[in-house]
mmCIF file of N, CA, C and O in Angstrom:
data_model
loop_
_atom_site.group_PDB
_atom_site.id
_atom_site.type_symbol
_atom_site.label_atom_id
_atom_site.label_comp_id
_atom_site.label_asym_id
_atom_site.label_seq_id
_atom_site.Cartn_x
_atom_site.Cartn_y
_atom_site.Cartn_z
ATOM 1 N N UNK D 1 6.566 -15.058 -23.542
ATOM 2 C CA UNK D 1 6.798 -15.695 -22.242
ATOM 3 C C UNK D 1 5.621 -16.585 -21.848
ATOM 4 O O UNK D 1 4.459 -16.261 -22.094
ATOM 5 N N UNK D 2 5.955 -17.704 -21.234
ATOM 6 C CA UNK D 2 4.804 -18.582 -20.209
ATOM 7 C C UNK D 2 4.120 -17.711 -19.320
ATOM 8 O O UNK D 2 4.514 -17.825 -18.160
ATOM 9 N N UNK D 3 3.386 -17.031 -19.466
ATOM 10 C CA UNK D 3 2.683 -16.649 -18.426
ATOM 11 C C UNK D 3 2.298 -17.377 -17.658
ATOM 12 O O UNK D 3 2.543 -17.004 -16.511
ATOM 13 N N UNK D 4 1.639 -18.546 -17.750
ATOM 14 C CA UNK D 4 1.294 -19.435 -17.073
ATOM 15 C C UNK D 4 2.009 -19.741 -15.800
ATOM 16 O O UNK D 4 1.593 -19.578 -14.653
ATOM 17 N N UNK D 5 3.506 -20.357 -16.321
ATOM 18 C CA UNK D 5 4.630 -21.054 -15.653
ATOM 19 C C UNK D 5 4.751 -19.491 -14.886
ATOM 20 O O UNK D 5 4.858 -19.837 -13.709
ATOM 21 N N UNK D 6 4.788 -18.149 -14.887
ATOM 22 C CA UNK D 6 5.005 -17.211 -14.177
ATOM 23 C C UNK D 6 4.125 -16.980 -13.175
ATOM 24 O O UNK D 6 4.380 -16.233 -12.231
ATOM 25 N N UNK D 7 2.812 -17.739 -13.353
ATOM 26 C CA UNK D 7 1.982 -17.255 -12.375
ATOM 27 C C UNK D 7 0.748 -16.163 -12.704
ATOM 28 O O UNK D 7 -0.250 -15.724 -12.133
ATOM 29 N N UNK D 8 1.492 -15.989 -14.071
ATOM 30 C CA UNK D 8 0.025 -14.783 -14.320
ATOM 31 C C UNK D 8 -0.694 -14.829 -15.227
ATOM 32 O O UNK D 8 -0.475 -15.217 -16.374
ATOM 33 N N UNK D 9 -1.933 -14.291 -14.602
ATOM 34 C CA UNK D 9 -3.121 -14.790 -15.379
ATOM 35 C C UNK D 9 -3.660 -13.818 -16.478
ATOM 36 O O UNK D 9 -3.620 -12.619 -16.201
ATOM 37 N N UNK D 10 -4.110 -14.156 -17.571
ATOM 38 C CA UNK D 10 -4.776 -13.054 -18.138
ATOM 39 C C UNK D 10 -6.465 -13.143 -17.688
ATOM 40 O O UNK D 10 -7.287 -13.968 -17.288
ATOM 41 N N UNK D 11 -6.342 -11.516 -18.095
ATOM 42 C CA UNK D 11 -7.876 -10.736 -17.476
ATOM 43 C C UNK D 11 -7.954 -10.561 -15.985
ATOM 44 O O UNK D 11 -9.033 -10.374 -15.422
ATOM 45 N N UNK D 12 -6.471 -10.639 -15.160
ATOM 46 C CA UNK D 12 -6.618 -10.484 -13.923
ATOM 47 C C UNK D 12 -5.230 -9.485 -13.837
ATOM 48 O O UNK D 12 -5.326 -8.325 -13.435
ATOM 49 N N UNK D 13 -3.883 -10.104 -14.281
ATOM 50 C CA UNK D 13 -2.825 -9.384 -14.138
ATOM 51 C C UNK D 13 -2.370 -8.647 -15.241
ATOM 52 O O UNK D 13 -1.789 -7.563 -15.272
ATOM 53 N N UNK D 14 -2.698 -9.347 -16.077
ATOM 54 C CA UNK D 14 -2.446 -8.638 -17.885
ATOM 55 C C UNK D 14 -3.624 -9.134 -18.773
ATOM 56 O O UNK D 14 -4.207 -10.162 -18.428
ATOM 57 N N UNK D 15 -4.033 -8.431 -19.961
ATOM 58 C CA UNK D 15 -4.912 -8.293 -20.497
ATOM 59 C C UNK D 15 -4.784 -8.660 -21.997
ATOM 60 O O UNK D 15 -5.251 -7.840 -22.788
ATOM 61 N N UNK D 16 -4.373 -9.471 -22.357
ATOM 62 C CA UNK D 16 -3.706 -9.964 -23.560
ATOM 63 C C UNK D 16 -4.815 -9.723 -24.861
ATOM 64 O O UNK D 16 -5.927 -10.224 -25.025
ATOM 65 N N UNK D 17 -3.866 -8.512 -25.920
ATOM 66 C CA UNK D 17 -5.066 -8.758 -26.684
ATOM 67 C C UNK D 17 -3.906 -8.815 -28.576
ATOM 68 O O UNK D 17 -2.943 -8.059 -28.700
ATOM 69 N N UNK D 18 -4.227 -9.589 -29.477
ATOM 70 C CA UNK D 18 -3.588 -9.867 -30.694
ATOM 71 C C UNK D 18 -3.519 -9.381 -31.721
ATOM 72 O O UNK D 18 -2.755 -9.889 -32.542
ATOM 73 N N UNK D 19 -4.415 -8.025 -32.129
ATOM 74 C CA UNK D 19 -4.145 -7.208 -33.052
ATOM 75 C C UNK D 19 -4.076 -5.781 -32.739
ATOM 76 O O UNK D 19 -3.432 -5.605 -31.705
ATOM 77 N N UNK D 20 -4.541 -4.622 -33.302
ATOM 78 C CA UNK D 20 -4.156 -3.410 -32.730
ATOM 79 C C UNK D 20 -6.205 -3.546 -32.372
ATOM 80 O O UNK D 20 -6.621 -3.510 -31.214
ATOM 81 N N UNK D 21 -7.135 -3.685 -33.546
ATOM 82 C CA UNK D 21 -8.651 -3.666 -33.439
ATOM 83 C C UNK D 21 -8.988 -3.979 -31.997
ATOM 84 O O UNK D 21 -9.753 -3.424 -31.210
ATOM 85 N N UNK D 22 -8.127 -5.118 -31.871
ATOM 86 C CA UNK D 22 -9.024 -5.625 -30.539
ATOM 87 C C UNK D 22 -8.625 -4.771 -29.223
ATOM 88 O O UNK D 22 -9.250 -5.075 -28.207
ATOM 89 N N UNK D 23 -7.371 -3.426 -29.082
ATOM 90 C CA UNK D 23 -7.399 -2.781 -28.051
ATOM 91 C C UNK D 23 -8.459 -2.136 -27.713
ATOM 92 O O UNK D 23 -8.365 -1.933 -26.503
ATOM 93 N N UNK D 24 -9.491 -1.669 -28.144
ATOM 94 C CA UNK D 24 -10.373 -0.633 -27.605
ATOM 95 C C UNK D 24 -11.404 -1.729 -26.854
ATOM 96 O O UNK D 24 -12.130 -1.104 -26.081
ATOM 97 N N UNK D 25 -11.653 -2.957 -26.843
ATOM 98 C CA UNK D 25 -12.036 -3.955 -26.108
ATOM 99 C C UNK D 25 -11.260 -4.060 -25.324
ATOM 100 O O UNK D 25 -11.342 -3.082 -24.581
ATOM 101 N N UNK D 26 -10.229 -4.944 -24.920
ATOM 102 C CA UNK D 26 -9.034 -4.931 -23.945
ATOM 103 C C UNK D 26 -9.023 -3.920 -23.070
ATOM 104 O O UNK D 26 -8.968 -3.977 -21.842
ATOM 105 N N UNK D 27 -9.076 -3.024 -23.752
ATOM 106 C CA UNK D 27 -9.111 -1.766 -22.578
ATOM 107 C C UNK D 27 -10.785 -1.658 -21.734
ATOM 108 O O UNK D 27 -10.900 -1.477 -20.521
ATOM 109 N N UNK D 28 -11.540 -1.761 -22.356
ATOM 110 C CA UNK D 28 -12.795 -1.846 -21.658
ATOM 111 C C UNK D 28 -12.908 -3.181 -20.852
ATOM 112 O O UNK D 28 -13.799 -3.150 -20.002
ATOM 113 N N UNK D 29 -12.295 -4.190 -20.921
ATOM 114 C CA UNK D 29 -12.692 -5.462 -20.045
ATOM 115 C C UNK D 29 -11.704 -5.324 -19.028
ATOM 116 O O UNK D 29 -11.584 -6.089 -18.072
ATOM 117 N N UNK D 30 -10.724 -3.934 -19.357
ATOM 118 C CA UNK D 30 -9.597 -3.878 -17.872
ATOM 119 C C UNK D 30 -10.571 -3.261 -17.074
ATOM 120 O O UNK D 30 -11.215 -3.722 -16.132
ATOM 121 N N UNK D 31 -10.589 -1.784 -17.760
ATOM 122 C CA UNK D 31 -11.817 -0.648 -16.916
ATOM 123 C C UNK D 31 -12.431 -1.273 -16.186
ATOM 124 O O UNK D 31 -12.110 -1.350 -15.000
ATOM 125 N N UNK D 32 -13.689 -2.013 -16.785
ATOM 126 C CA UNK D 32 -14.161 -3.172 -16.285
ATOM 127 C C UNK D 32 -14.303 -4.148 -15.218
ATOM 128 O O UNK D 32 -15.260 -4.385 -14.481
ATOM 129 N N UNK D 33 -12.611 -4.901 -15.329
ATOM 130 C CA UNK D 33 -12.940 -5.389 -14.039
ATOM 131 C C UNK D 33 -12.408 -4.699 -13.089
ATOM 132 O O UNK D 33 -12.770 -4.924 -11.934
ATOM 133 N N UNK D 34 -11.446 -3.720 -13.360
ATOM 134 C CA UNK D 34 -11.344 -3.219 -12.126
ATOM 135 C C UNK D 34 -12.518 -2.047 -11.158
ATOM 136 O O UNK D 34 -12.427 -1.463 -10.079
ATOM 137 N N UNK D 35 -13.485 -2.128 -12.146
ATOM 138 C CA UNK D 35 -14.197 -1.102 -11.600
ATOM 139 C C UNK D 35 -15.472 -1.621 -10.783
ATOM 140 O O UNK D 35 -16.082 -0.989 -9.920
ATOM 141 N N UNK D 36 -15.771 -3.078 -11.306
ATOM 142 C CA UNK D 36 -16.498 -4.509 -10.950
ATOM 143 C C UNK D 36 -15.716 -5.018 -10.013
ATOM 144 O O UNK D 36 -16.444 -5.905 -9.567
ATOM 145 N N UNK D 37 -14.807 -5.060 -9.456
ATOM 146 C CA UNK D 37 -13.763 -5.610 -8.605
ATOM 147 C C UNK D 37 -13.065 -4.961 -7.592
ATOM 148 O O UNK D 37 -11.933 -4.504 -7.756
ATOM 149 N N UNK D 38 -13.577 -4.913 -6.743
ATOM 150 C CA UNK D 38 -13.159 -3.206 -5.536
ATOM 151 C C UNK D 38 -12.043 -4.894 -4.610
ATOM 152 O O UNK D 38 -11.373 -4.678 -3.601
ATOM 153 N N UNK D 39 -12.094 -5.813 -5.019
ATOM 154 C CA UNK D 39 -10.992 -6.064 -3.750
ATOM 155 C C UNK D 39 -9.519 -6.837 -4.768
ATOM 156 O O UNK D 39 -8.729 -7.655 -4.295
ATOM 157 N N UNK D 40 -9.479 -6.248 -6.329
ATOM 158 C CA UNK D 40 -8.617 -6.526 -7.349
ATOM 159 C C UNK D 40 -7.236 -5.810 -6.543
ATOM 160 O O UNK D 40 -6.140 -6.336 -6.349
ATOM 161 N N UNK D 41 -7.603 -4.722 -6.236
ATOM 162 C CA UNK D 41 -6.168 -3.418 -6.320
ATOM 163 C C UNK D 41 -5.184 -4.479 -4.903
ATOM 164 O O UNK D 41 -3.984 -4.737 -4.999
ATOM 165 N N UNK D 42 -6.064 -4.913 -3.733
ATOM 166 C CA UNK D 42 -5.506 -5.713 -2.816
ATOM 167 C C UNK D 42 -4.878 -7.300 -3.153
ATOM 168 O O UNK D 42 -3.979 -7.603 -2.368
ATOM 169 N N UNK D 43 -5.111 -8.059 -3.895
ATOM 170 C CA UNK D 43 -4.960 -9.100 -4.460
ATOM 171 C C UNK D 43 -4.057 -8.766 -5.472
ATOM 172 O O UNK D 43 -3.110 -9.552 -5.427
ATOM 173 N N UNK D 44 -3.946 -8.008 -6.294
ATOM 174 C CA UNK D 44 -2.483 -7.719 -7.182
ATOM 175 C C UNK D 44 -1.486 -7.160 -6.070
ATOM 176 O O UNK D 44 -0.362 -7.652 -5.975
ATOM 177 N N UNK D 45 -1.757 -6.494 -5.527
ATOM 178 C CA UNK D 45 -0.239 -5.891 -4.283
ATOM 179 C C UNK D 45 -0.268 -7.199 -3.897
ATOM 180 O O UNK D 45 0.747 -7.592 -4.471
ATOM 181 N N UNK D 46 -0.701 -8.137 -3.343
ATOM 182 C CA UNK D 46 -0.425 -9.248 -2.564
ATOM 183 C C UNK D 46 -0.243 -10.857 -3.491
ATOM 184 O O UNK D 46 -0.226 -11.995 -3.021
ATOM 185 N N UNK D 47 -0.138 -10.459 -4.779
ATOM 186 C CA UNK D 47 0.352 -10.861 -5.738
ATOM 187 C C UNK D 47 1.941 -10.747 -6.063
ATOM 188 O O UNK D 47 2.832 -11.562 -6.302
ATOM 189 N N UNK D 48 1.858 -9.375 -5.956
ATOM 190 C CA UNK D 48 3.360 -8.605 -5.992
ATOM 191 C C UNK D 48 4.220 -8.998 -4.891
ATOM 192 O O UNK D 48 5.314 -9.563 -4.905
ATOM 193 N N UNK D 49 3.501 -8.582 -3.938
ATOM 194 C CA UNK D 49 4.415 -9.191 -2.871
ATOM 195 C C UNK D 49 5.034 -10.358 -2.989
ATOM 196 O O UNK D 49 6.139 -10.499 -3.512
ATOM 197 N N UNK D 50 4.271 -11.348 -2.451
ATOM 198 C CA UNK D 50 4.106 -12.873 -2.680
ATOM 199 C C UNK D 50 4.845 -13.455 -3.915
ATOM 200 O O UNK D 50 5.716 -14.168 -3.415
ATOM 201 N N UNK D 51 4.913 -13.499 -4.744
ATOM 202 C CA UNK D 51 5.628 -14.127 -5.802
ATOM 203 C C UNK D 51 6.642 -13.093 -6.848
ATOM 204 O O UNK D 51 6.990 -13.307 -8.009
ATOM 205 N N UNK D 52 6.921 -12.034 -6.043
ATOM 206 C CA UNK D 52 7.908 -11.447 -6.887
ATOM 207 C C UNK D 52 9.332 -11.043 -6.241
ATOM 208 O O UNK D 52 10.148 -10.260 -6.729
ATOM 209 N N UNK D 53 9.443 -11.780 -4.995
ATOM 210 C CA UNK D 53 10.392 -11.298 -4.345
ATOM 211 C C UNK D 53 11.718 -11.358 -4.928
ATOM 212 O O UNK D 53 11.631 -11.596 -6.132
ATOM 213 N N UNK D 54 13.215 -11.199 -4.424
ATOM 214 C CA UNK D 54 14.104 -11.467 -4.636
ATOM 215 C C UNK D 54 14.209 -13.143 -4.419
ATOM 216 O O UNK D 54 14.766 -13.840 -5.268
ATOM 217 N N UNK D 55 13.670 -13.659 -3.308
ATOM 218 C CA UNK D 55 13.526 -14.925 -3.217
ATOM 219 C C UNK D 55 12.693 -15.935 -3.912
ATOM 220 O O UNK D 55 13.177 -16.962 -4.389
ATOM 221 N N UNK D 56 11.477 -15.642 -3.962
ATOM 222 C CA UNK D 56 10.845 -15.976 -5.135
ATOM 223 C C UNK D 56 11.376 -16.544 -6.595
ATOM 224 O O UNK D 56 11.006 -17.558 -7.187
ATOM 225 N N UNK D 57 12.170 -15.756 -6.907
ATOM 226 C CA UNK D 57 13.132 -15.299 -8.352
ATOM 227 C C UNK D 57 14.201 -16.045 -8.616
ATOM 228 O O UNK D 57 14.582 -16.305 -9.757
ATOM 229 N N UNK D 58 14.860 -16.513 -7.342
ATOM 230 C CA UNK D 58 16.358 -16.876 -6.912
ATOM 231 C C UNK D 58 15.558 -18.579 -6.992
ATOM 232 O O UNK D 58 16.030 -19.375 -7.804
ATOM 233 N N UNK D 59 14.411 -18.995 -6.140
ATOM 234 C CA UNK D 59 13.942 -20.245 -6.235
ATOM 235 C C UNK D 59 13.174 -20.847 -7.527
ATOM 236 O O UNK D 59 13.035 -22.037 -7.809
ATOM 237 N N UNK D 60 12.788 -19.900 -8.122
ATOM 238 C CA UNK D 60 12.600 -19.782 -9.790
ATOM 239 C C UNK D 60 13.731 -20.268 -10.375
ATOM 240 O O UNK D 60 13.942 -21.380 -10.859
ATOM 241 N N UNK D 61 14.404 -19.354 -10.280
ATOM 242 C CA UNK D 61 15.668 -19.451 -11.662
ATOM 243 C C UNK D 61 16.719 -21.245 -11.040
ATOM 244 O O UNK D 61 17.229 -22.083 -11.783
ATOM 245 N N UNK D 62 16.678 -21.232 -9.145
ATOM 246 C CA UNK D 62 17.178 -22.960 -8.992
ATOM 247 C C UNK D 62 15.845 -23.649 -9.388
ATOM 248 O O UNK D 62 16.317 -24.728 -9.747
ATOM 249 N N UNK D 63 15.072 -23.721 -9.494
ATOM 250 C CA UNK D 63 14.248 -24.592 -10.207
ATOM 251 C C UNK D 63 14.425 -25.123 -11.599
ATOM 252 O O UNK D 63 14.569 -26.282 -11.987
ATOM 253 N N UNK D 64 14.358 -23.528 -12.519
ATOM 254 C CA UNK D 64 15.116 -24.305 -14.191
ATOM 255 C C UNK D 64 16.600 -24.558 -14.051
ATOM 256 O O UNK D 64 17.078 -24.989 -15.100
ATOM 257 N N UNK D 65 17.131 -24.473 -13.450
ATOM 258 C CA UNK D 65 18.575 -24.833 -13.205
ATOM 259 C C UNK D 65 18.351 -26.415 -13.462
ATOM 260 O O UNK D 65 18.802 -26.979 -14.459
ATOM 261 N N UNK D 66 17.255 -27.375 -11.978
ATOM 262 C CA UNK D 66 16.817 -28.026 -11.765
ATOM 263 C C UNK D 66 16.166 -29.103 -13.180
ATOM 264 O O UNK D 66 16.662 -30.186 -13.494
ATOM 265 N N UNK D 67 15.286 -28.622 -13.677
ATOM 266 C CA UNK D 67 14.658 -28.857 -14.225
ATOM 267 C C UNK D 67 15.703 -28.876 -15.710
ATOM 268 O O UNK D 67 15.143 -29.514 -16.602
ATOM 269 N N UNK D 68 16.657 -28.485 -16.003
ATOM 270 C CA UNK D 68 17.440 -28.709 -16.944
ATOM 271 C C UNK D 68 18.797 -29.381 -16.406
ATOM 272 O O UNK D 68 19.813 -28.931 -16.936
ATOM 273 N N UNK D 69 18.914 -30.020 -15.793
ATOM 274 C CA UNK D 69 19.466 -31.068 -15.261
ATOM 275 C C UNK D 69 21.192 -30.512 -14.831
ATOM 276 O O UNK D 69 22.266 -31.114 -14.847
ATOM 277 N N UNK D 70 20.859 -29.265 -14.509
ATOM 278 C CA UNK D 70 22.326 -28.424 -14.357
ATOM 279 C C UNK D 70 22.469 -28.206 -12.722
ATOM 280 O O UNK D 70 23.366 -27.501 -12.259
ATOM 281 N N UNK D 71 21.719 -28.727 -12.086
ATOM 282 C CA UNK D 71 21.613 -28.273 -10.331
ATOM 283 C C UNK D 71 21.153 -29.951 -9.984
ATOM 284 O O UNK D 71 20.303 -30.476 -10.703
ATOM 285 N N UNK D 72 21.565 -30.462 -9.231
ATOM 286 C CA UNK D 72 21.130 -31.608 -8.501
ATOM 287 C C UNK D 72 21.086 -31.654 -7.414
ATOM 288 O O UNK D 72 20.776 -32.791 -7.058
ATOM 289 N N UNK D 73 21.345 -30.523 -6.045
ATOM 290 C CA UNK D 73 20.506 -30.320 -4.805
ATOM 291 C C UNK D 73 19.204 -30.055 -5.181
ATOM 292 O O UNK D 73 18.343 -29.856 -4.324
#
């Protein structure tokens, strides 16, 4: 998936890592920031909130509608 185009970031919302070696890192740079980051846990709920609604989703999905030339409002 685009993470990008979704809105989410790695090392903030997901922690993207490419072989199995590199989990025991991945997992320490989550620990990490969340333990370096006391105002993370508020900014992901308000992450959640904010861009995951039912509405959110519904203006998402008319957007590629949009954007693939199948919706023209």
């Amino acid at each position: 998936p685009d993470f990008v185009f979704l809105g989410v970031r790695n090392g903030e919302h997901v922690f993207i890592y490419n072989s199995i070696e590199e989990i025991p890192e991945t997992v320490y740079k989550a620990l990490s920031t969340v333990r370096d980051d006391p105002d993370l846990g508020r900014r992901l709920r308000r992450f959640i909130l904010d861009d995951h609604t039912y509405e959110h989703r519904i203006n998402k999905a008319f957007d590629q509608l949009r954007m693939a030339g199948m919706l023209n409002a």
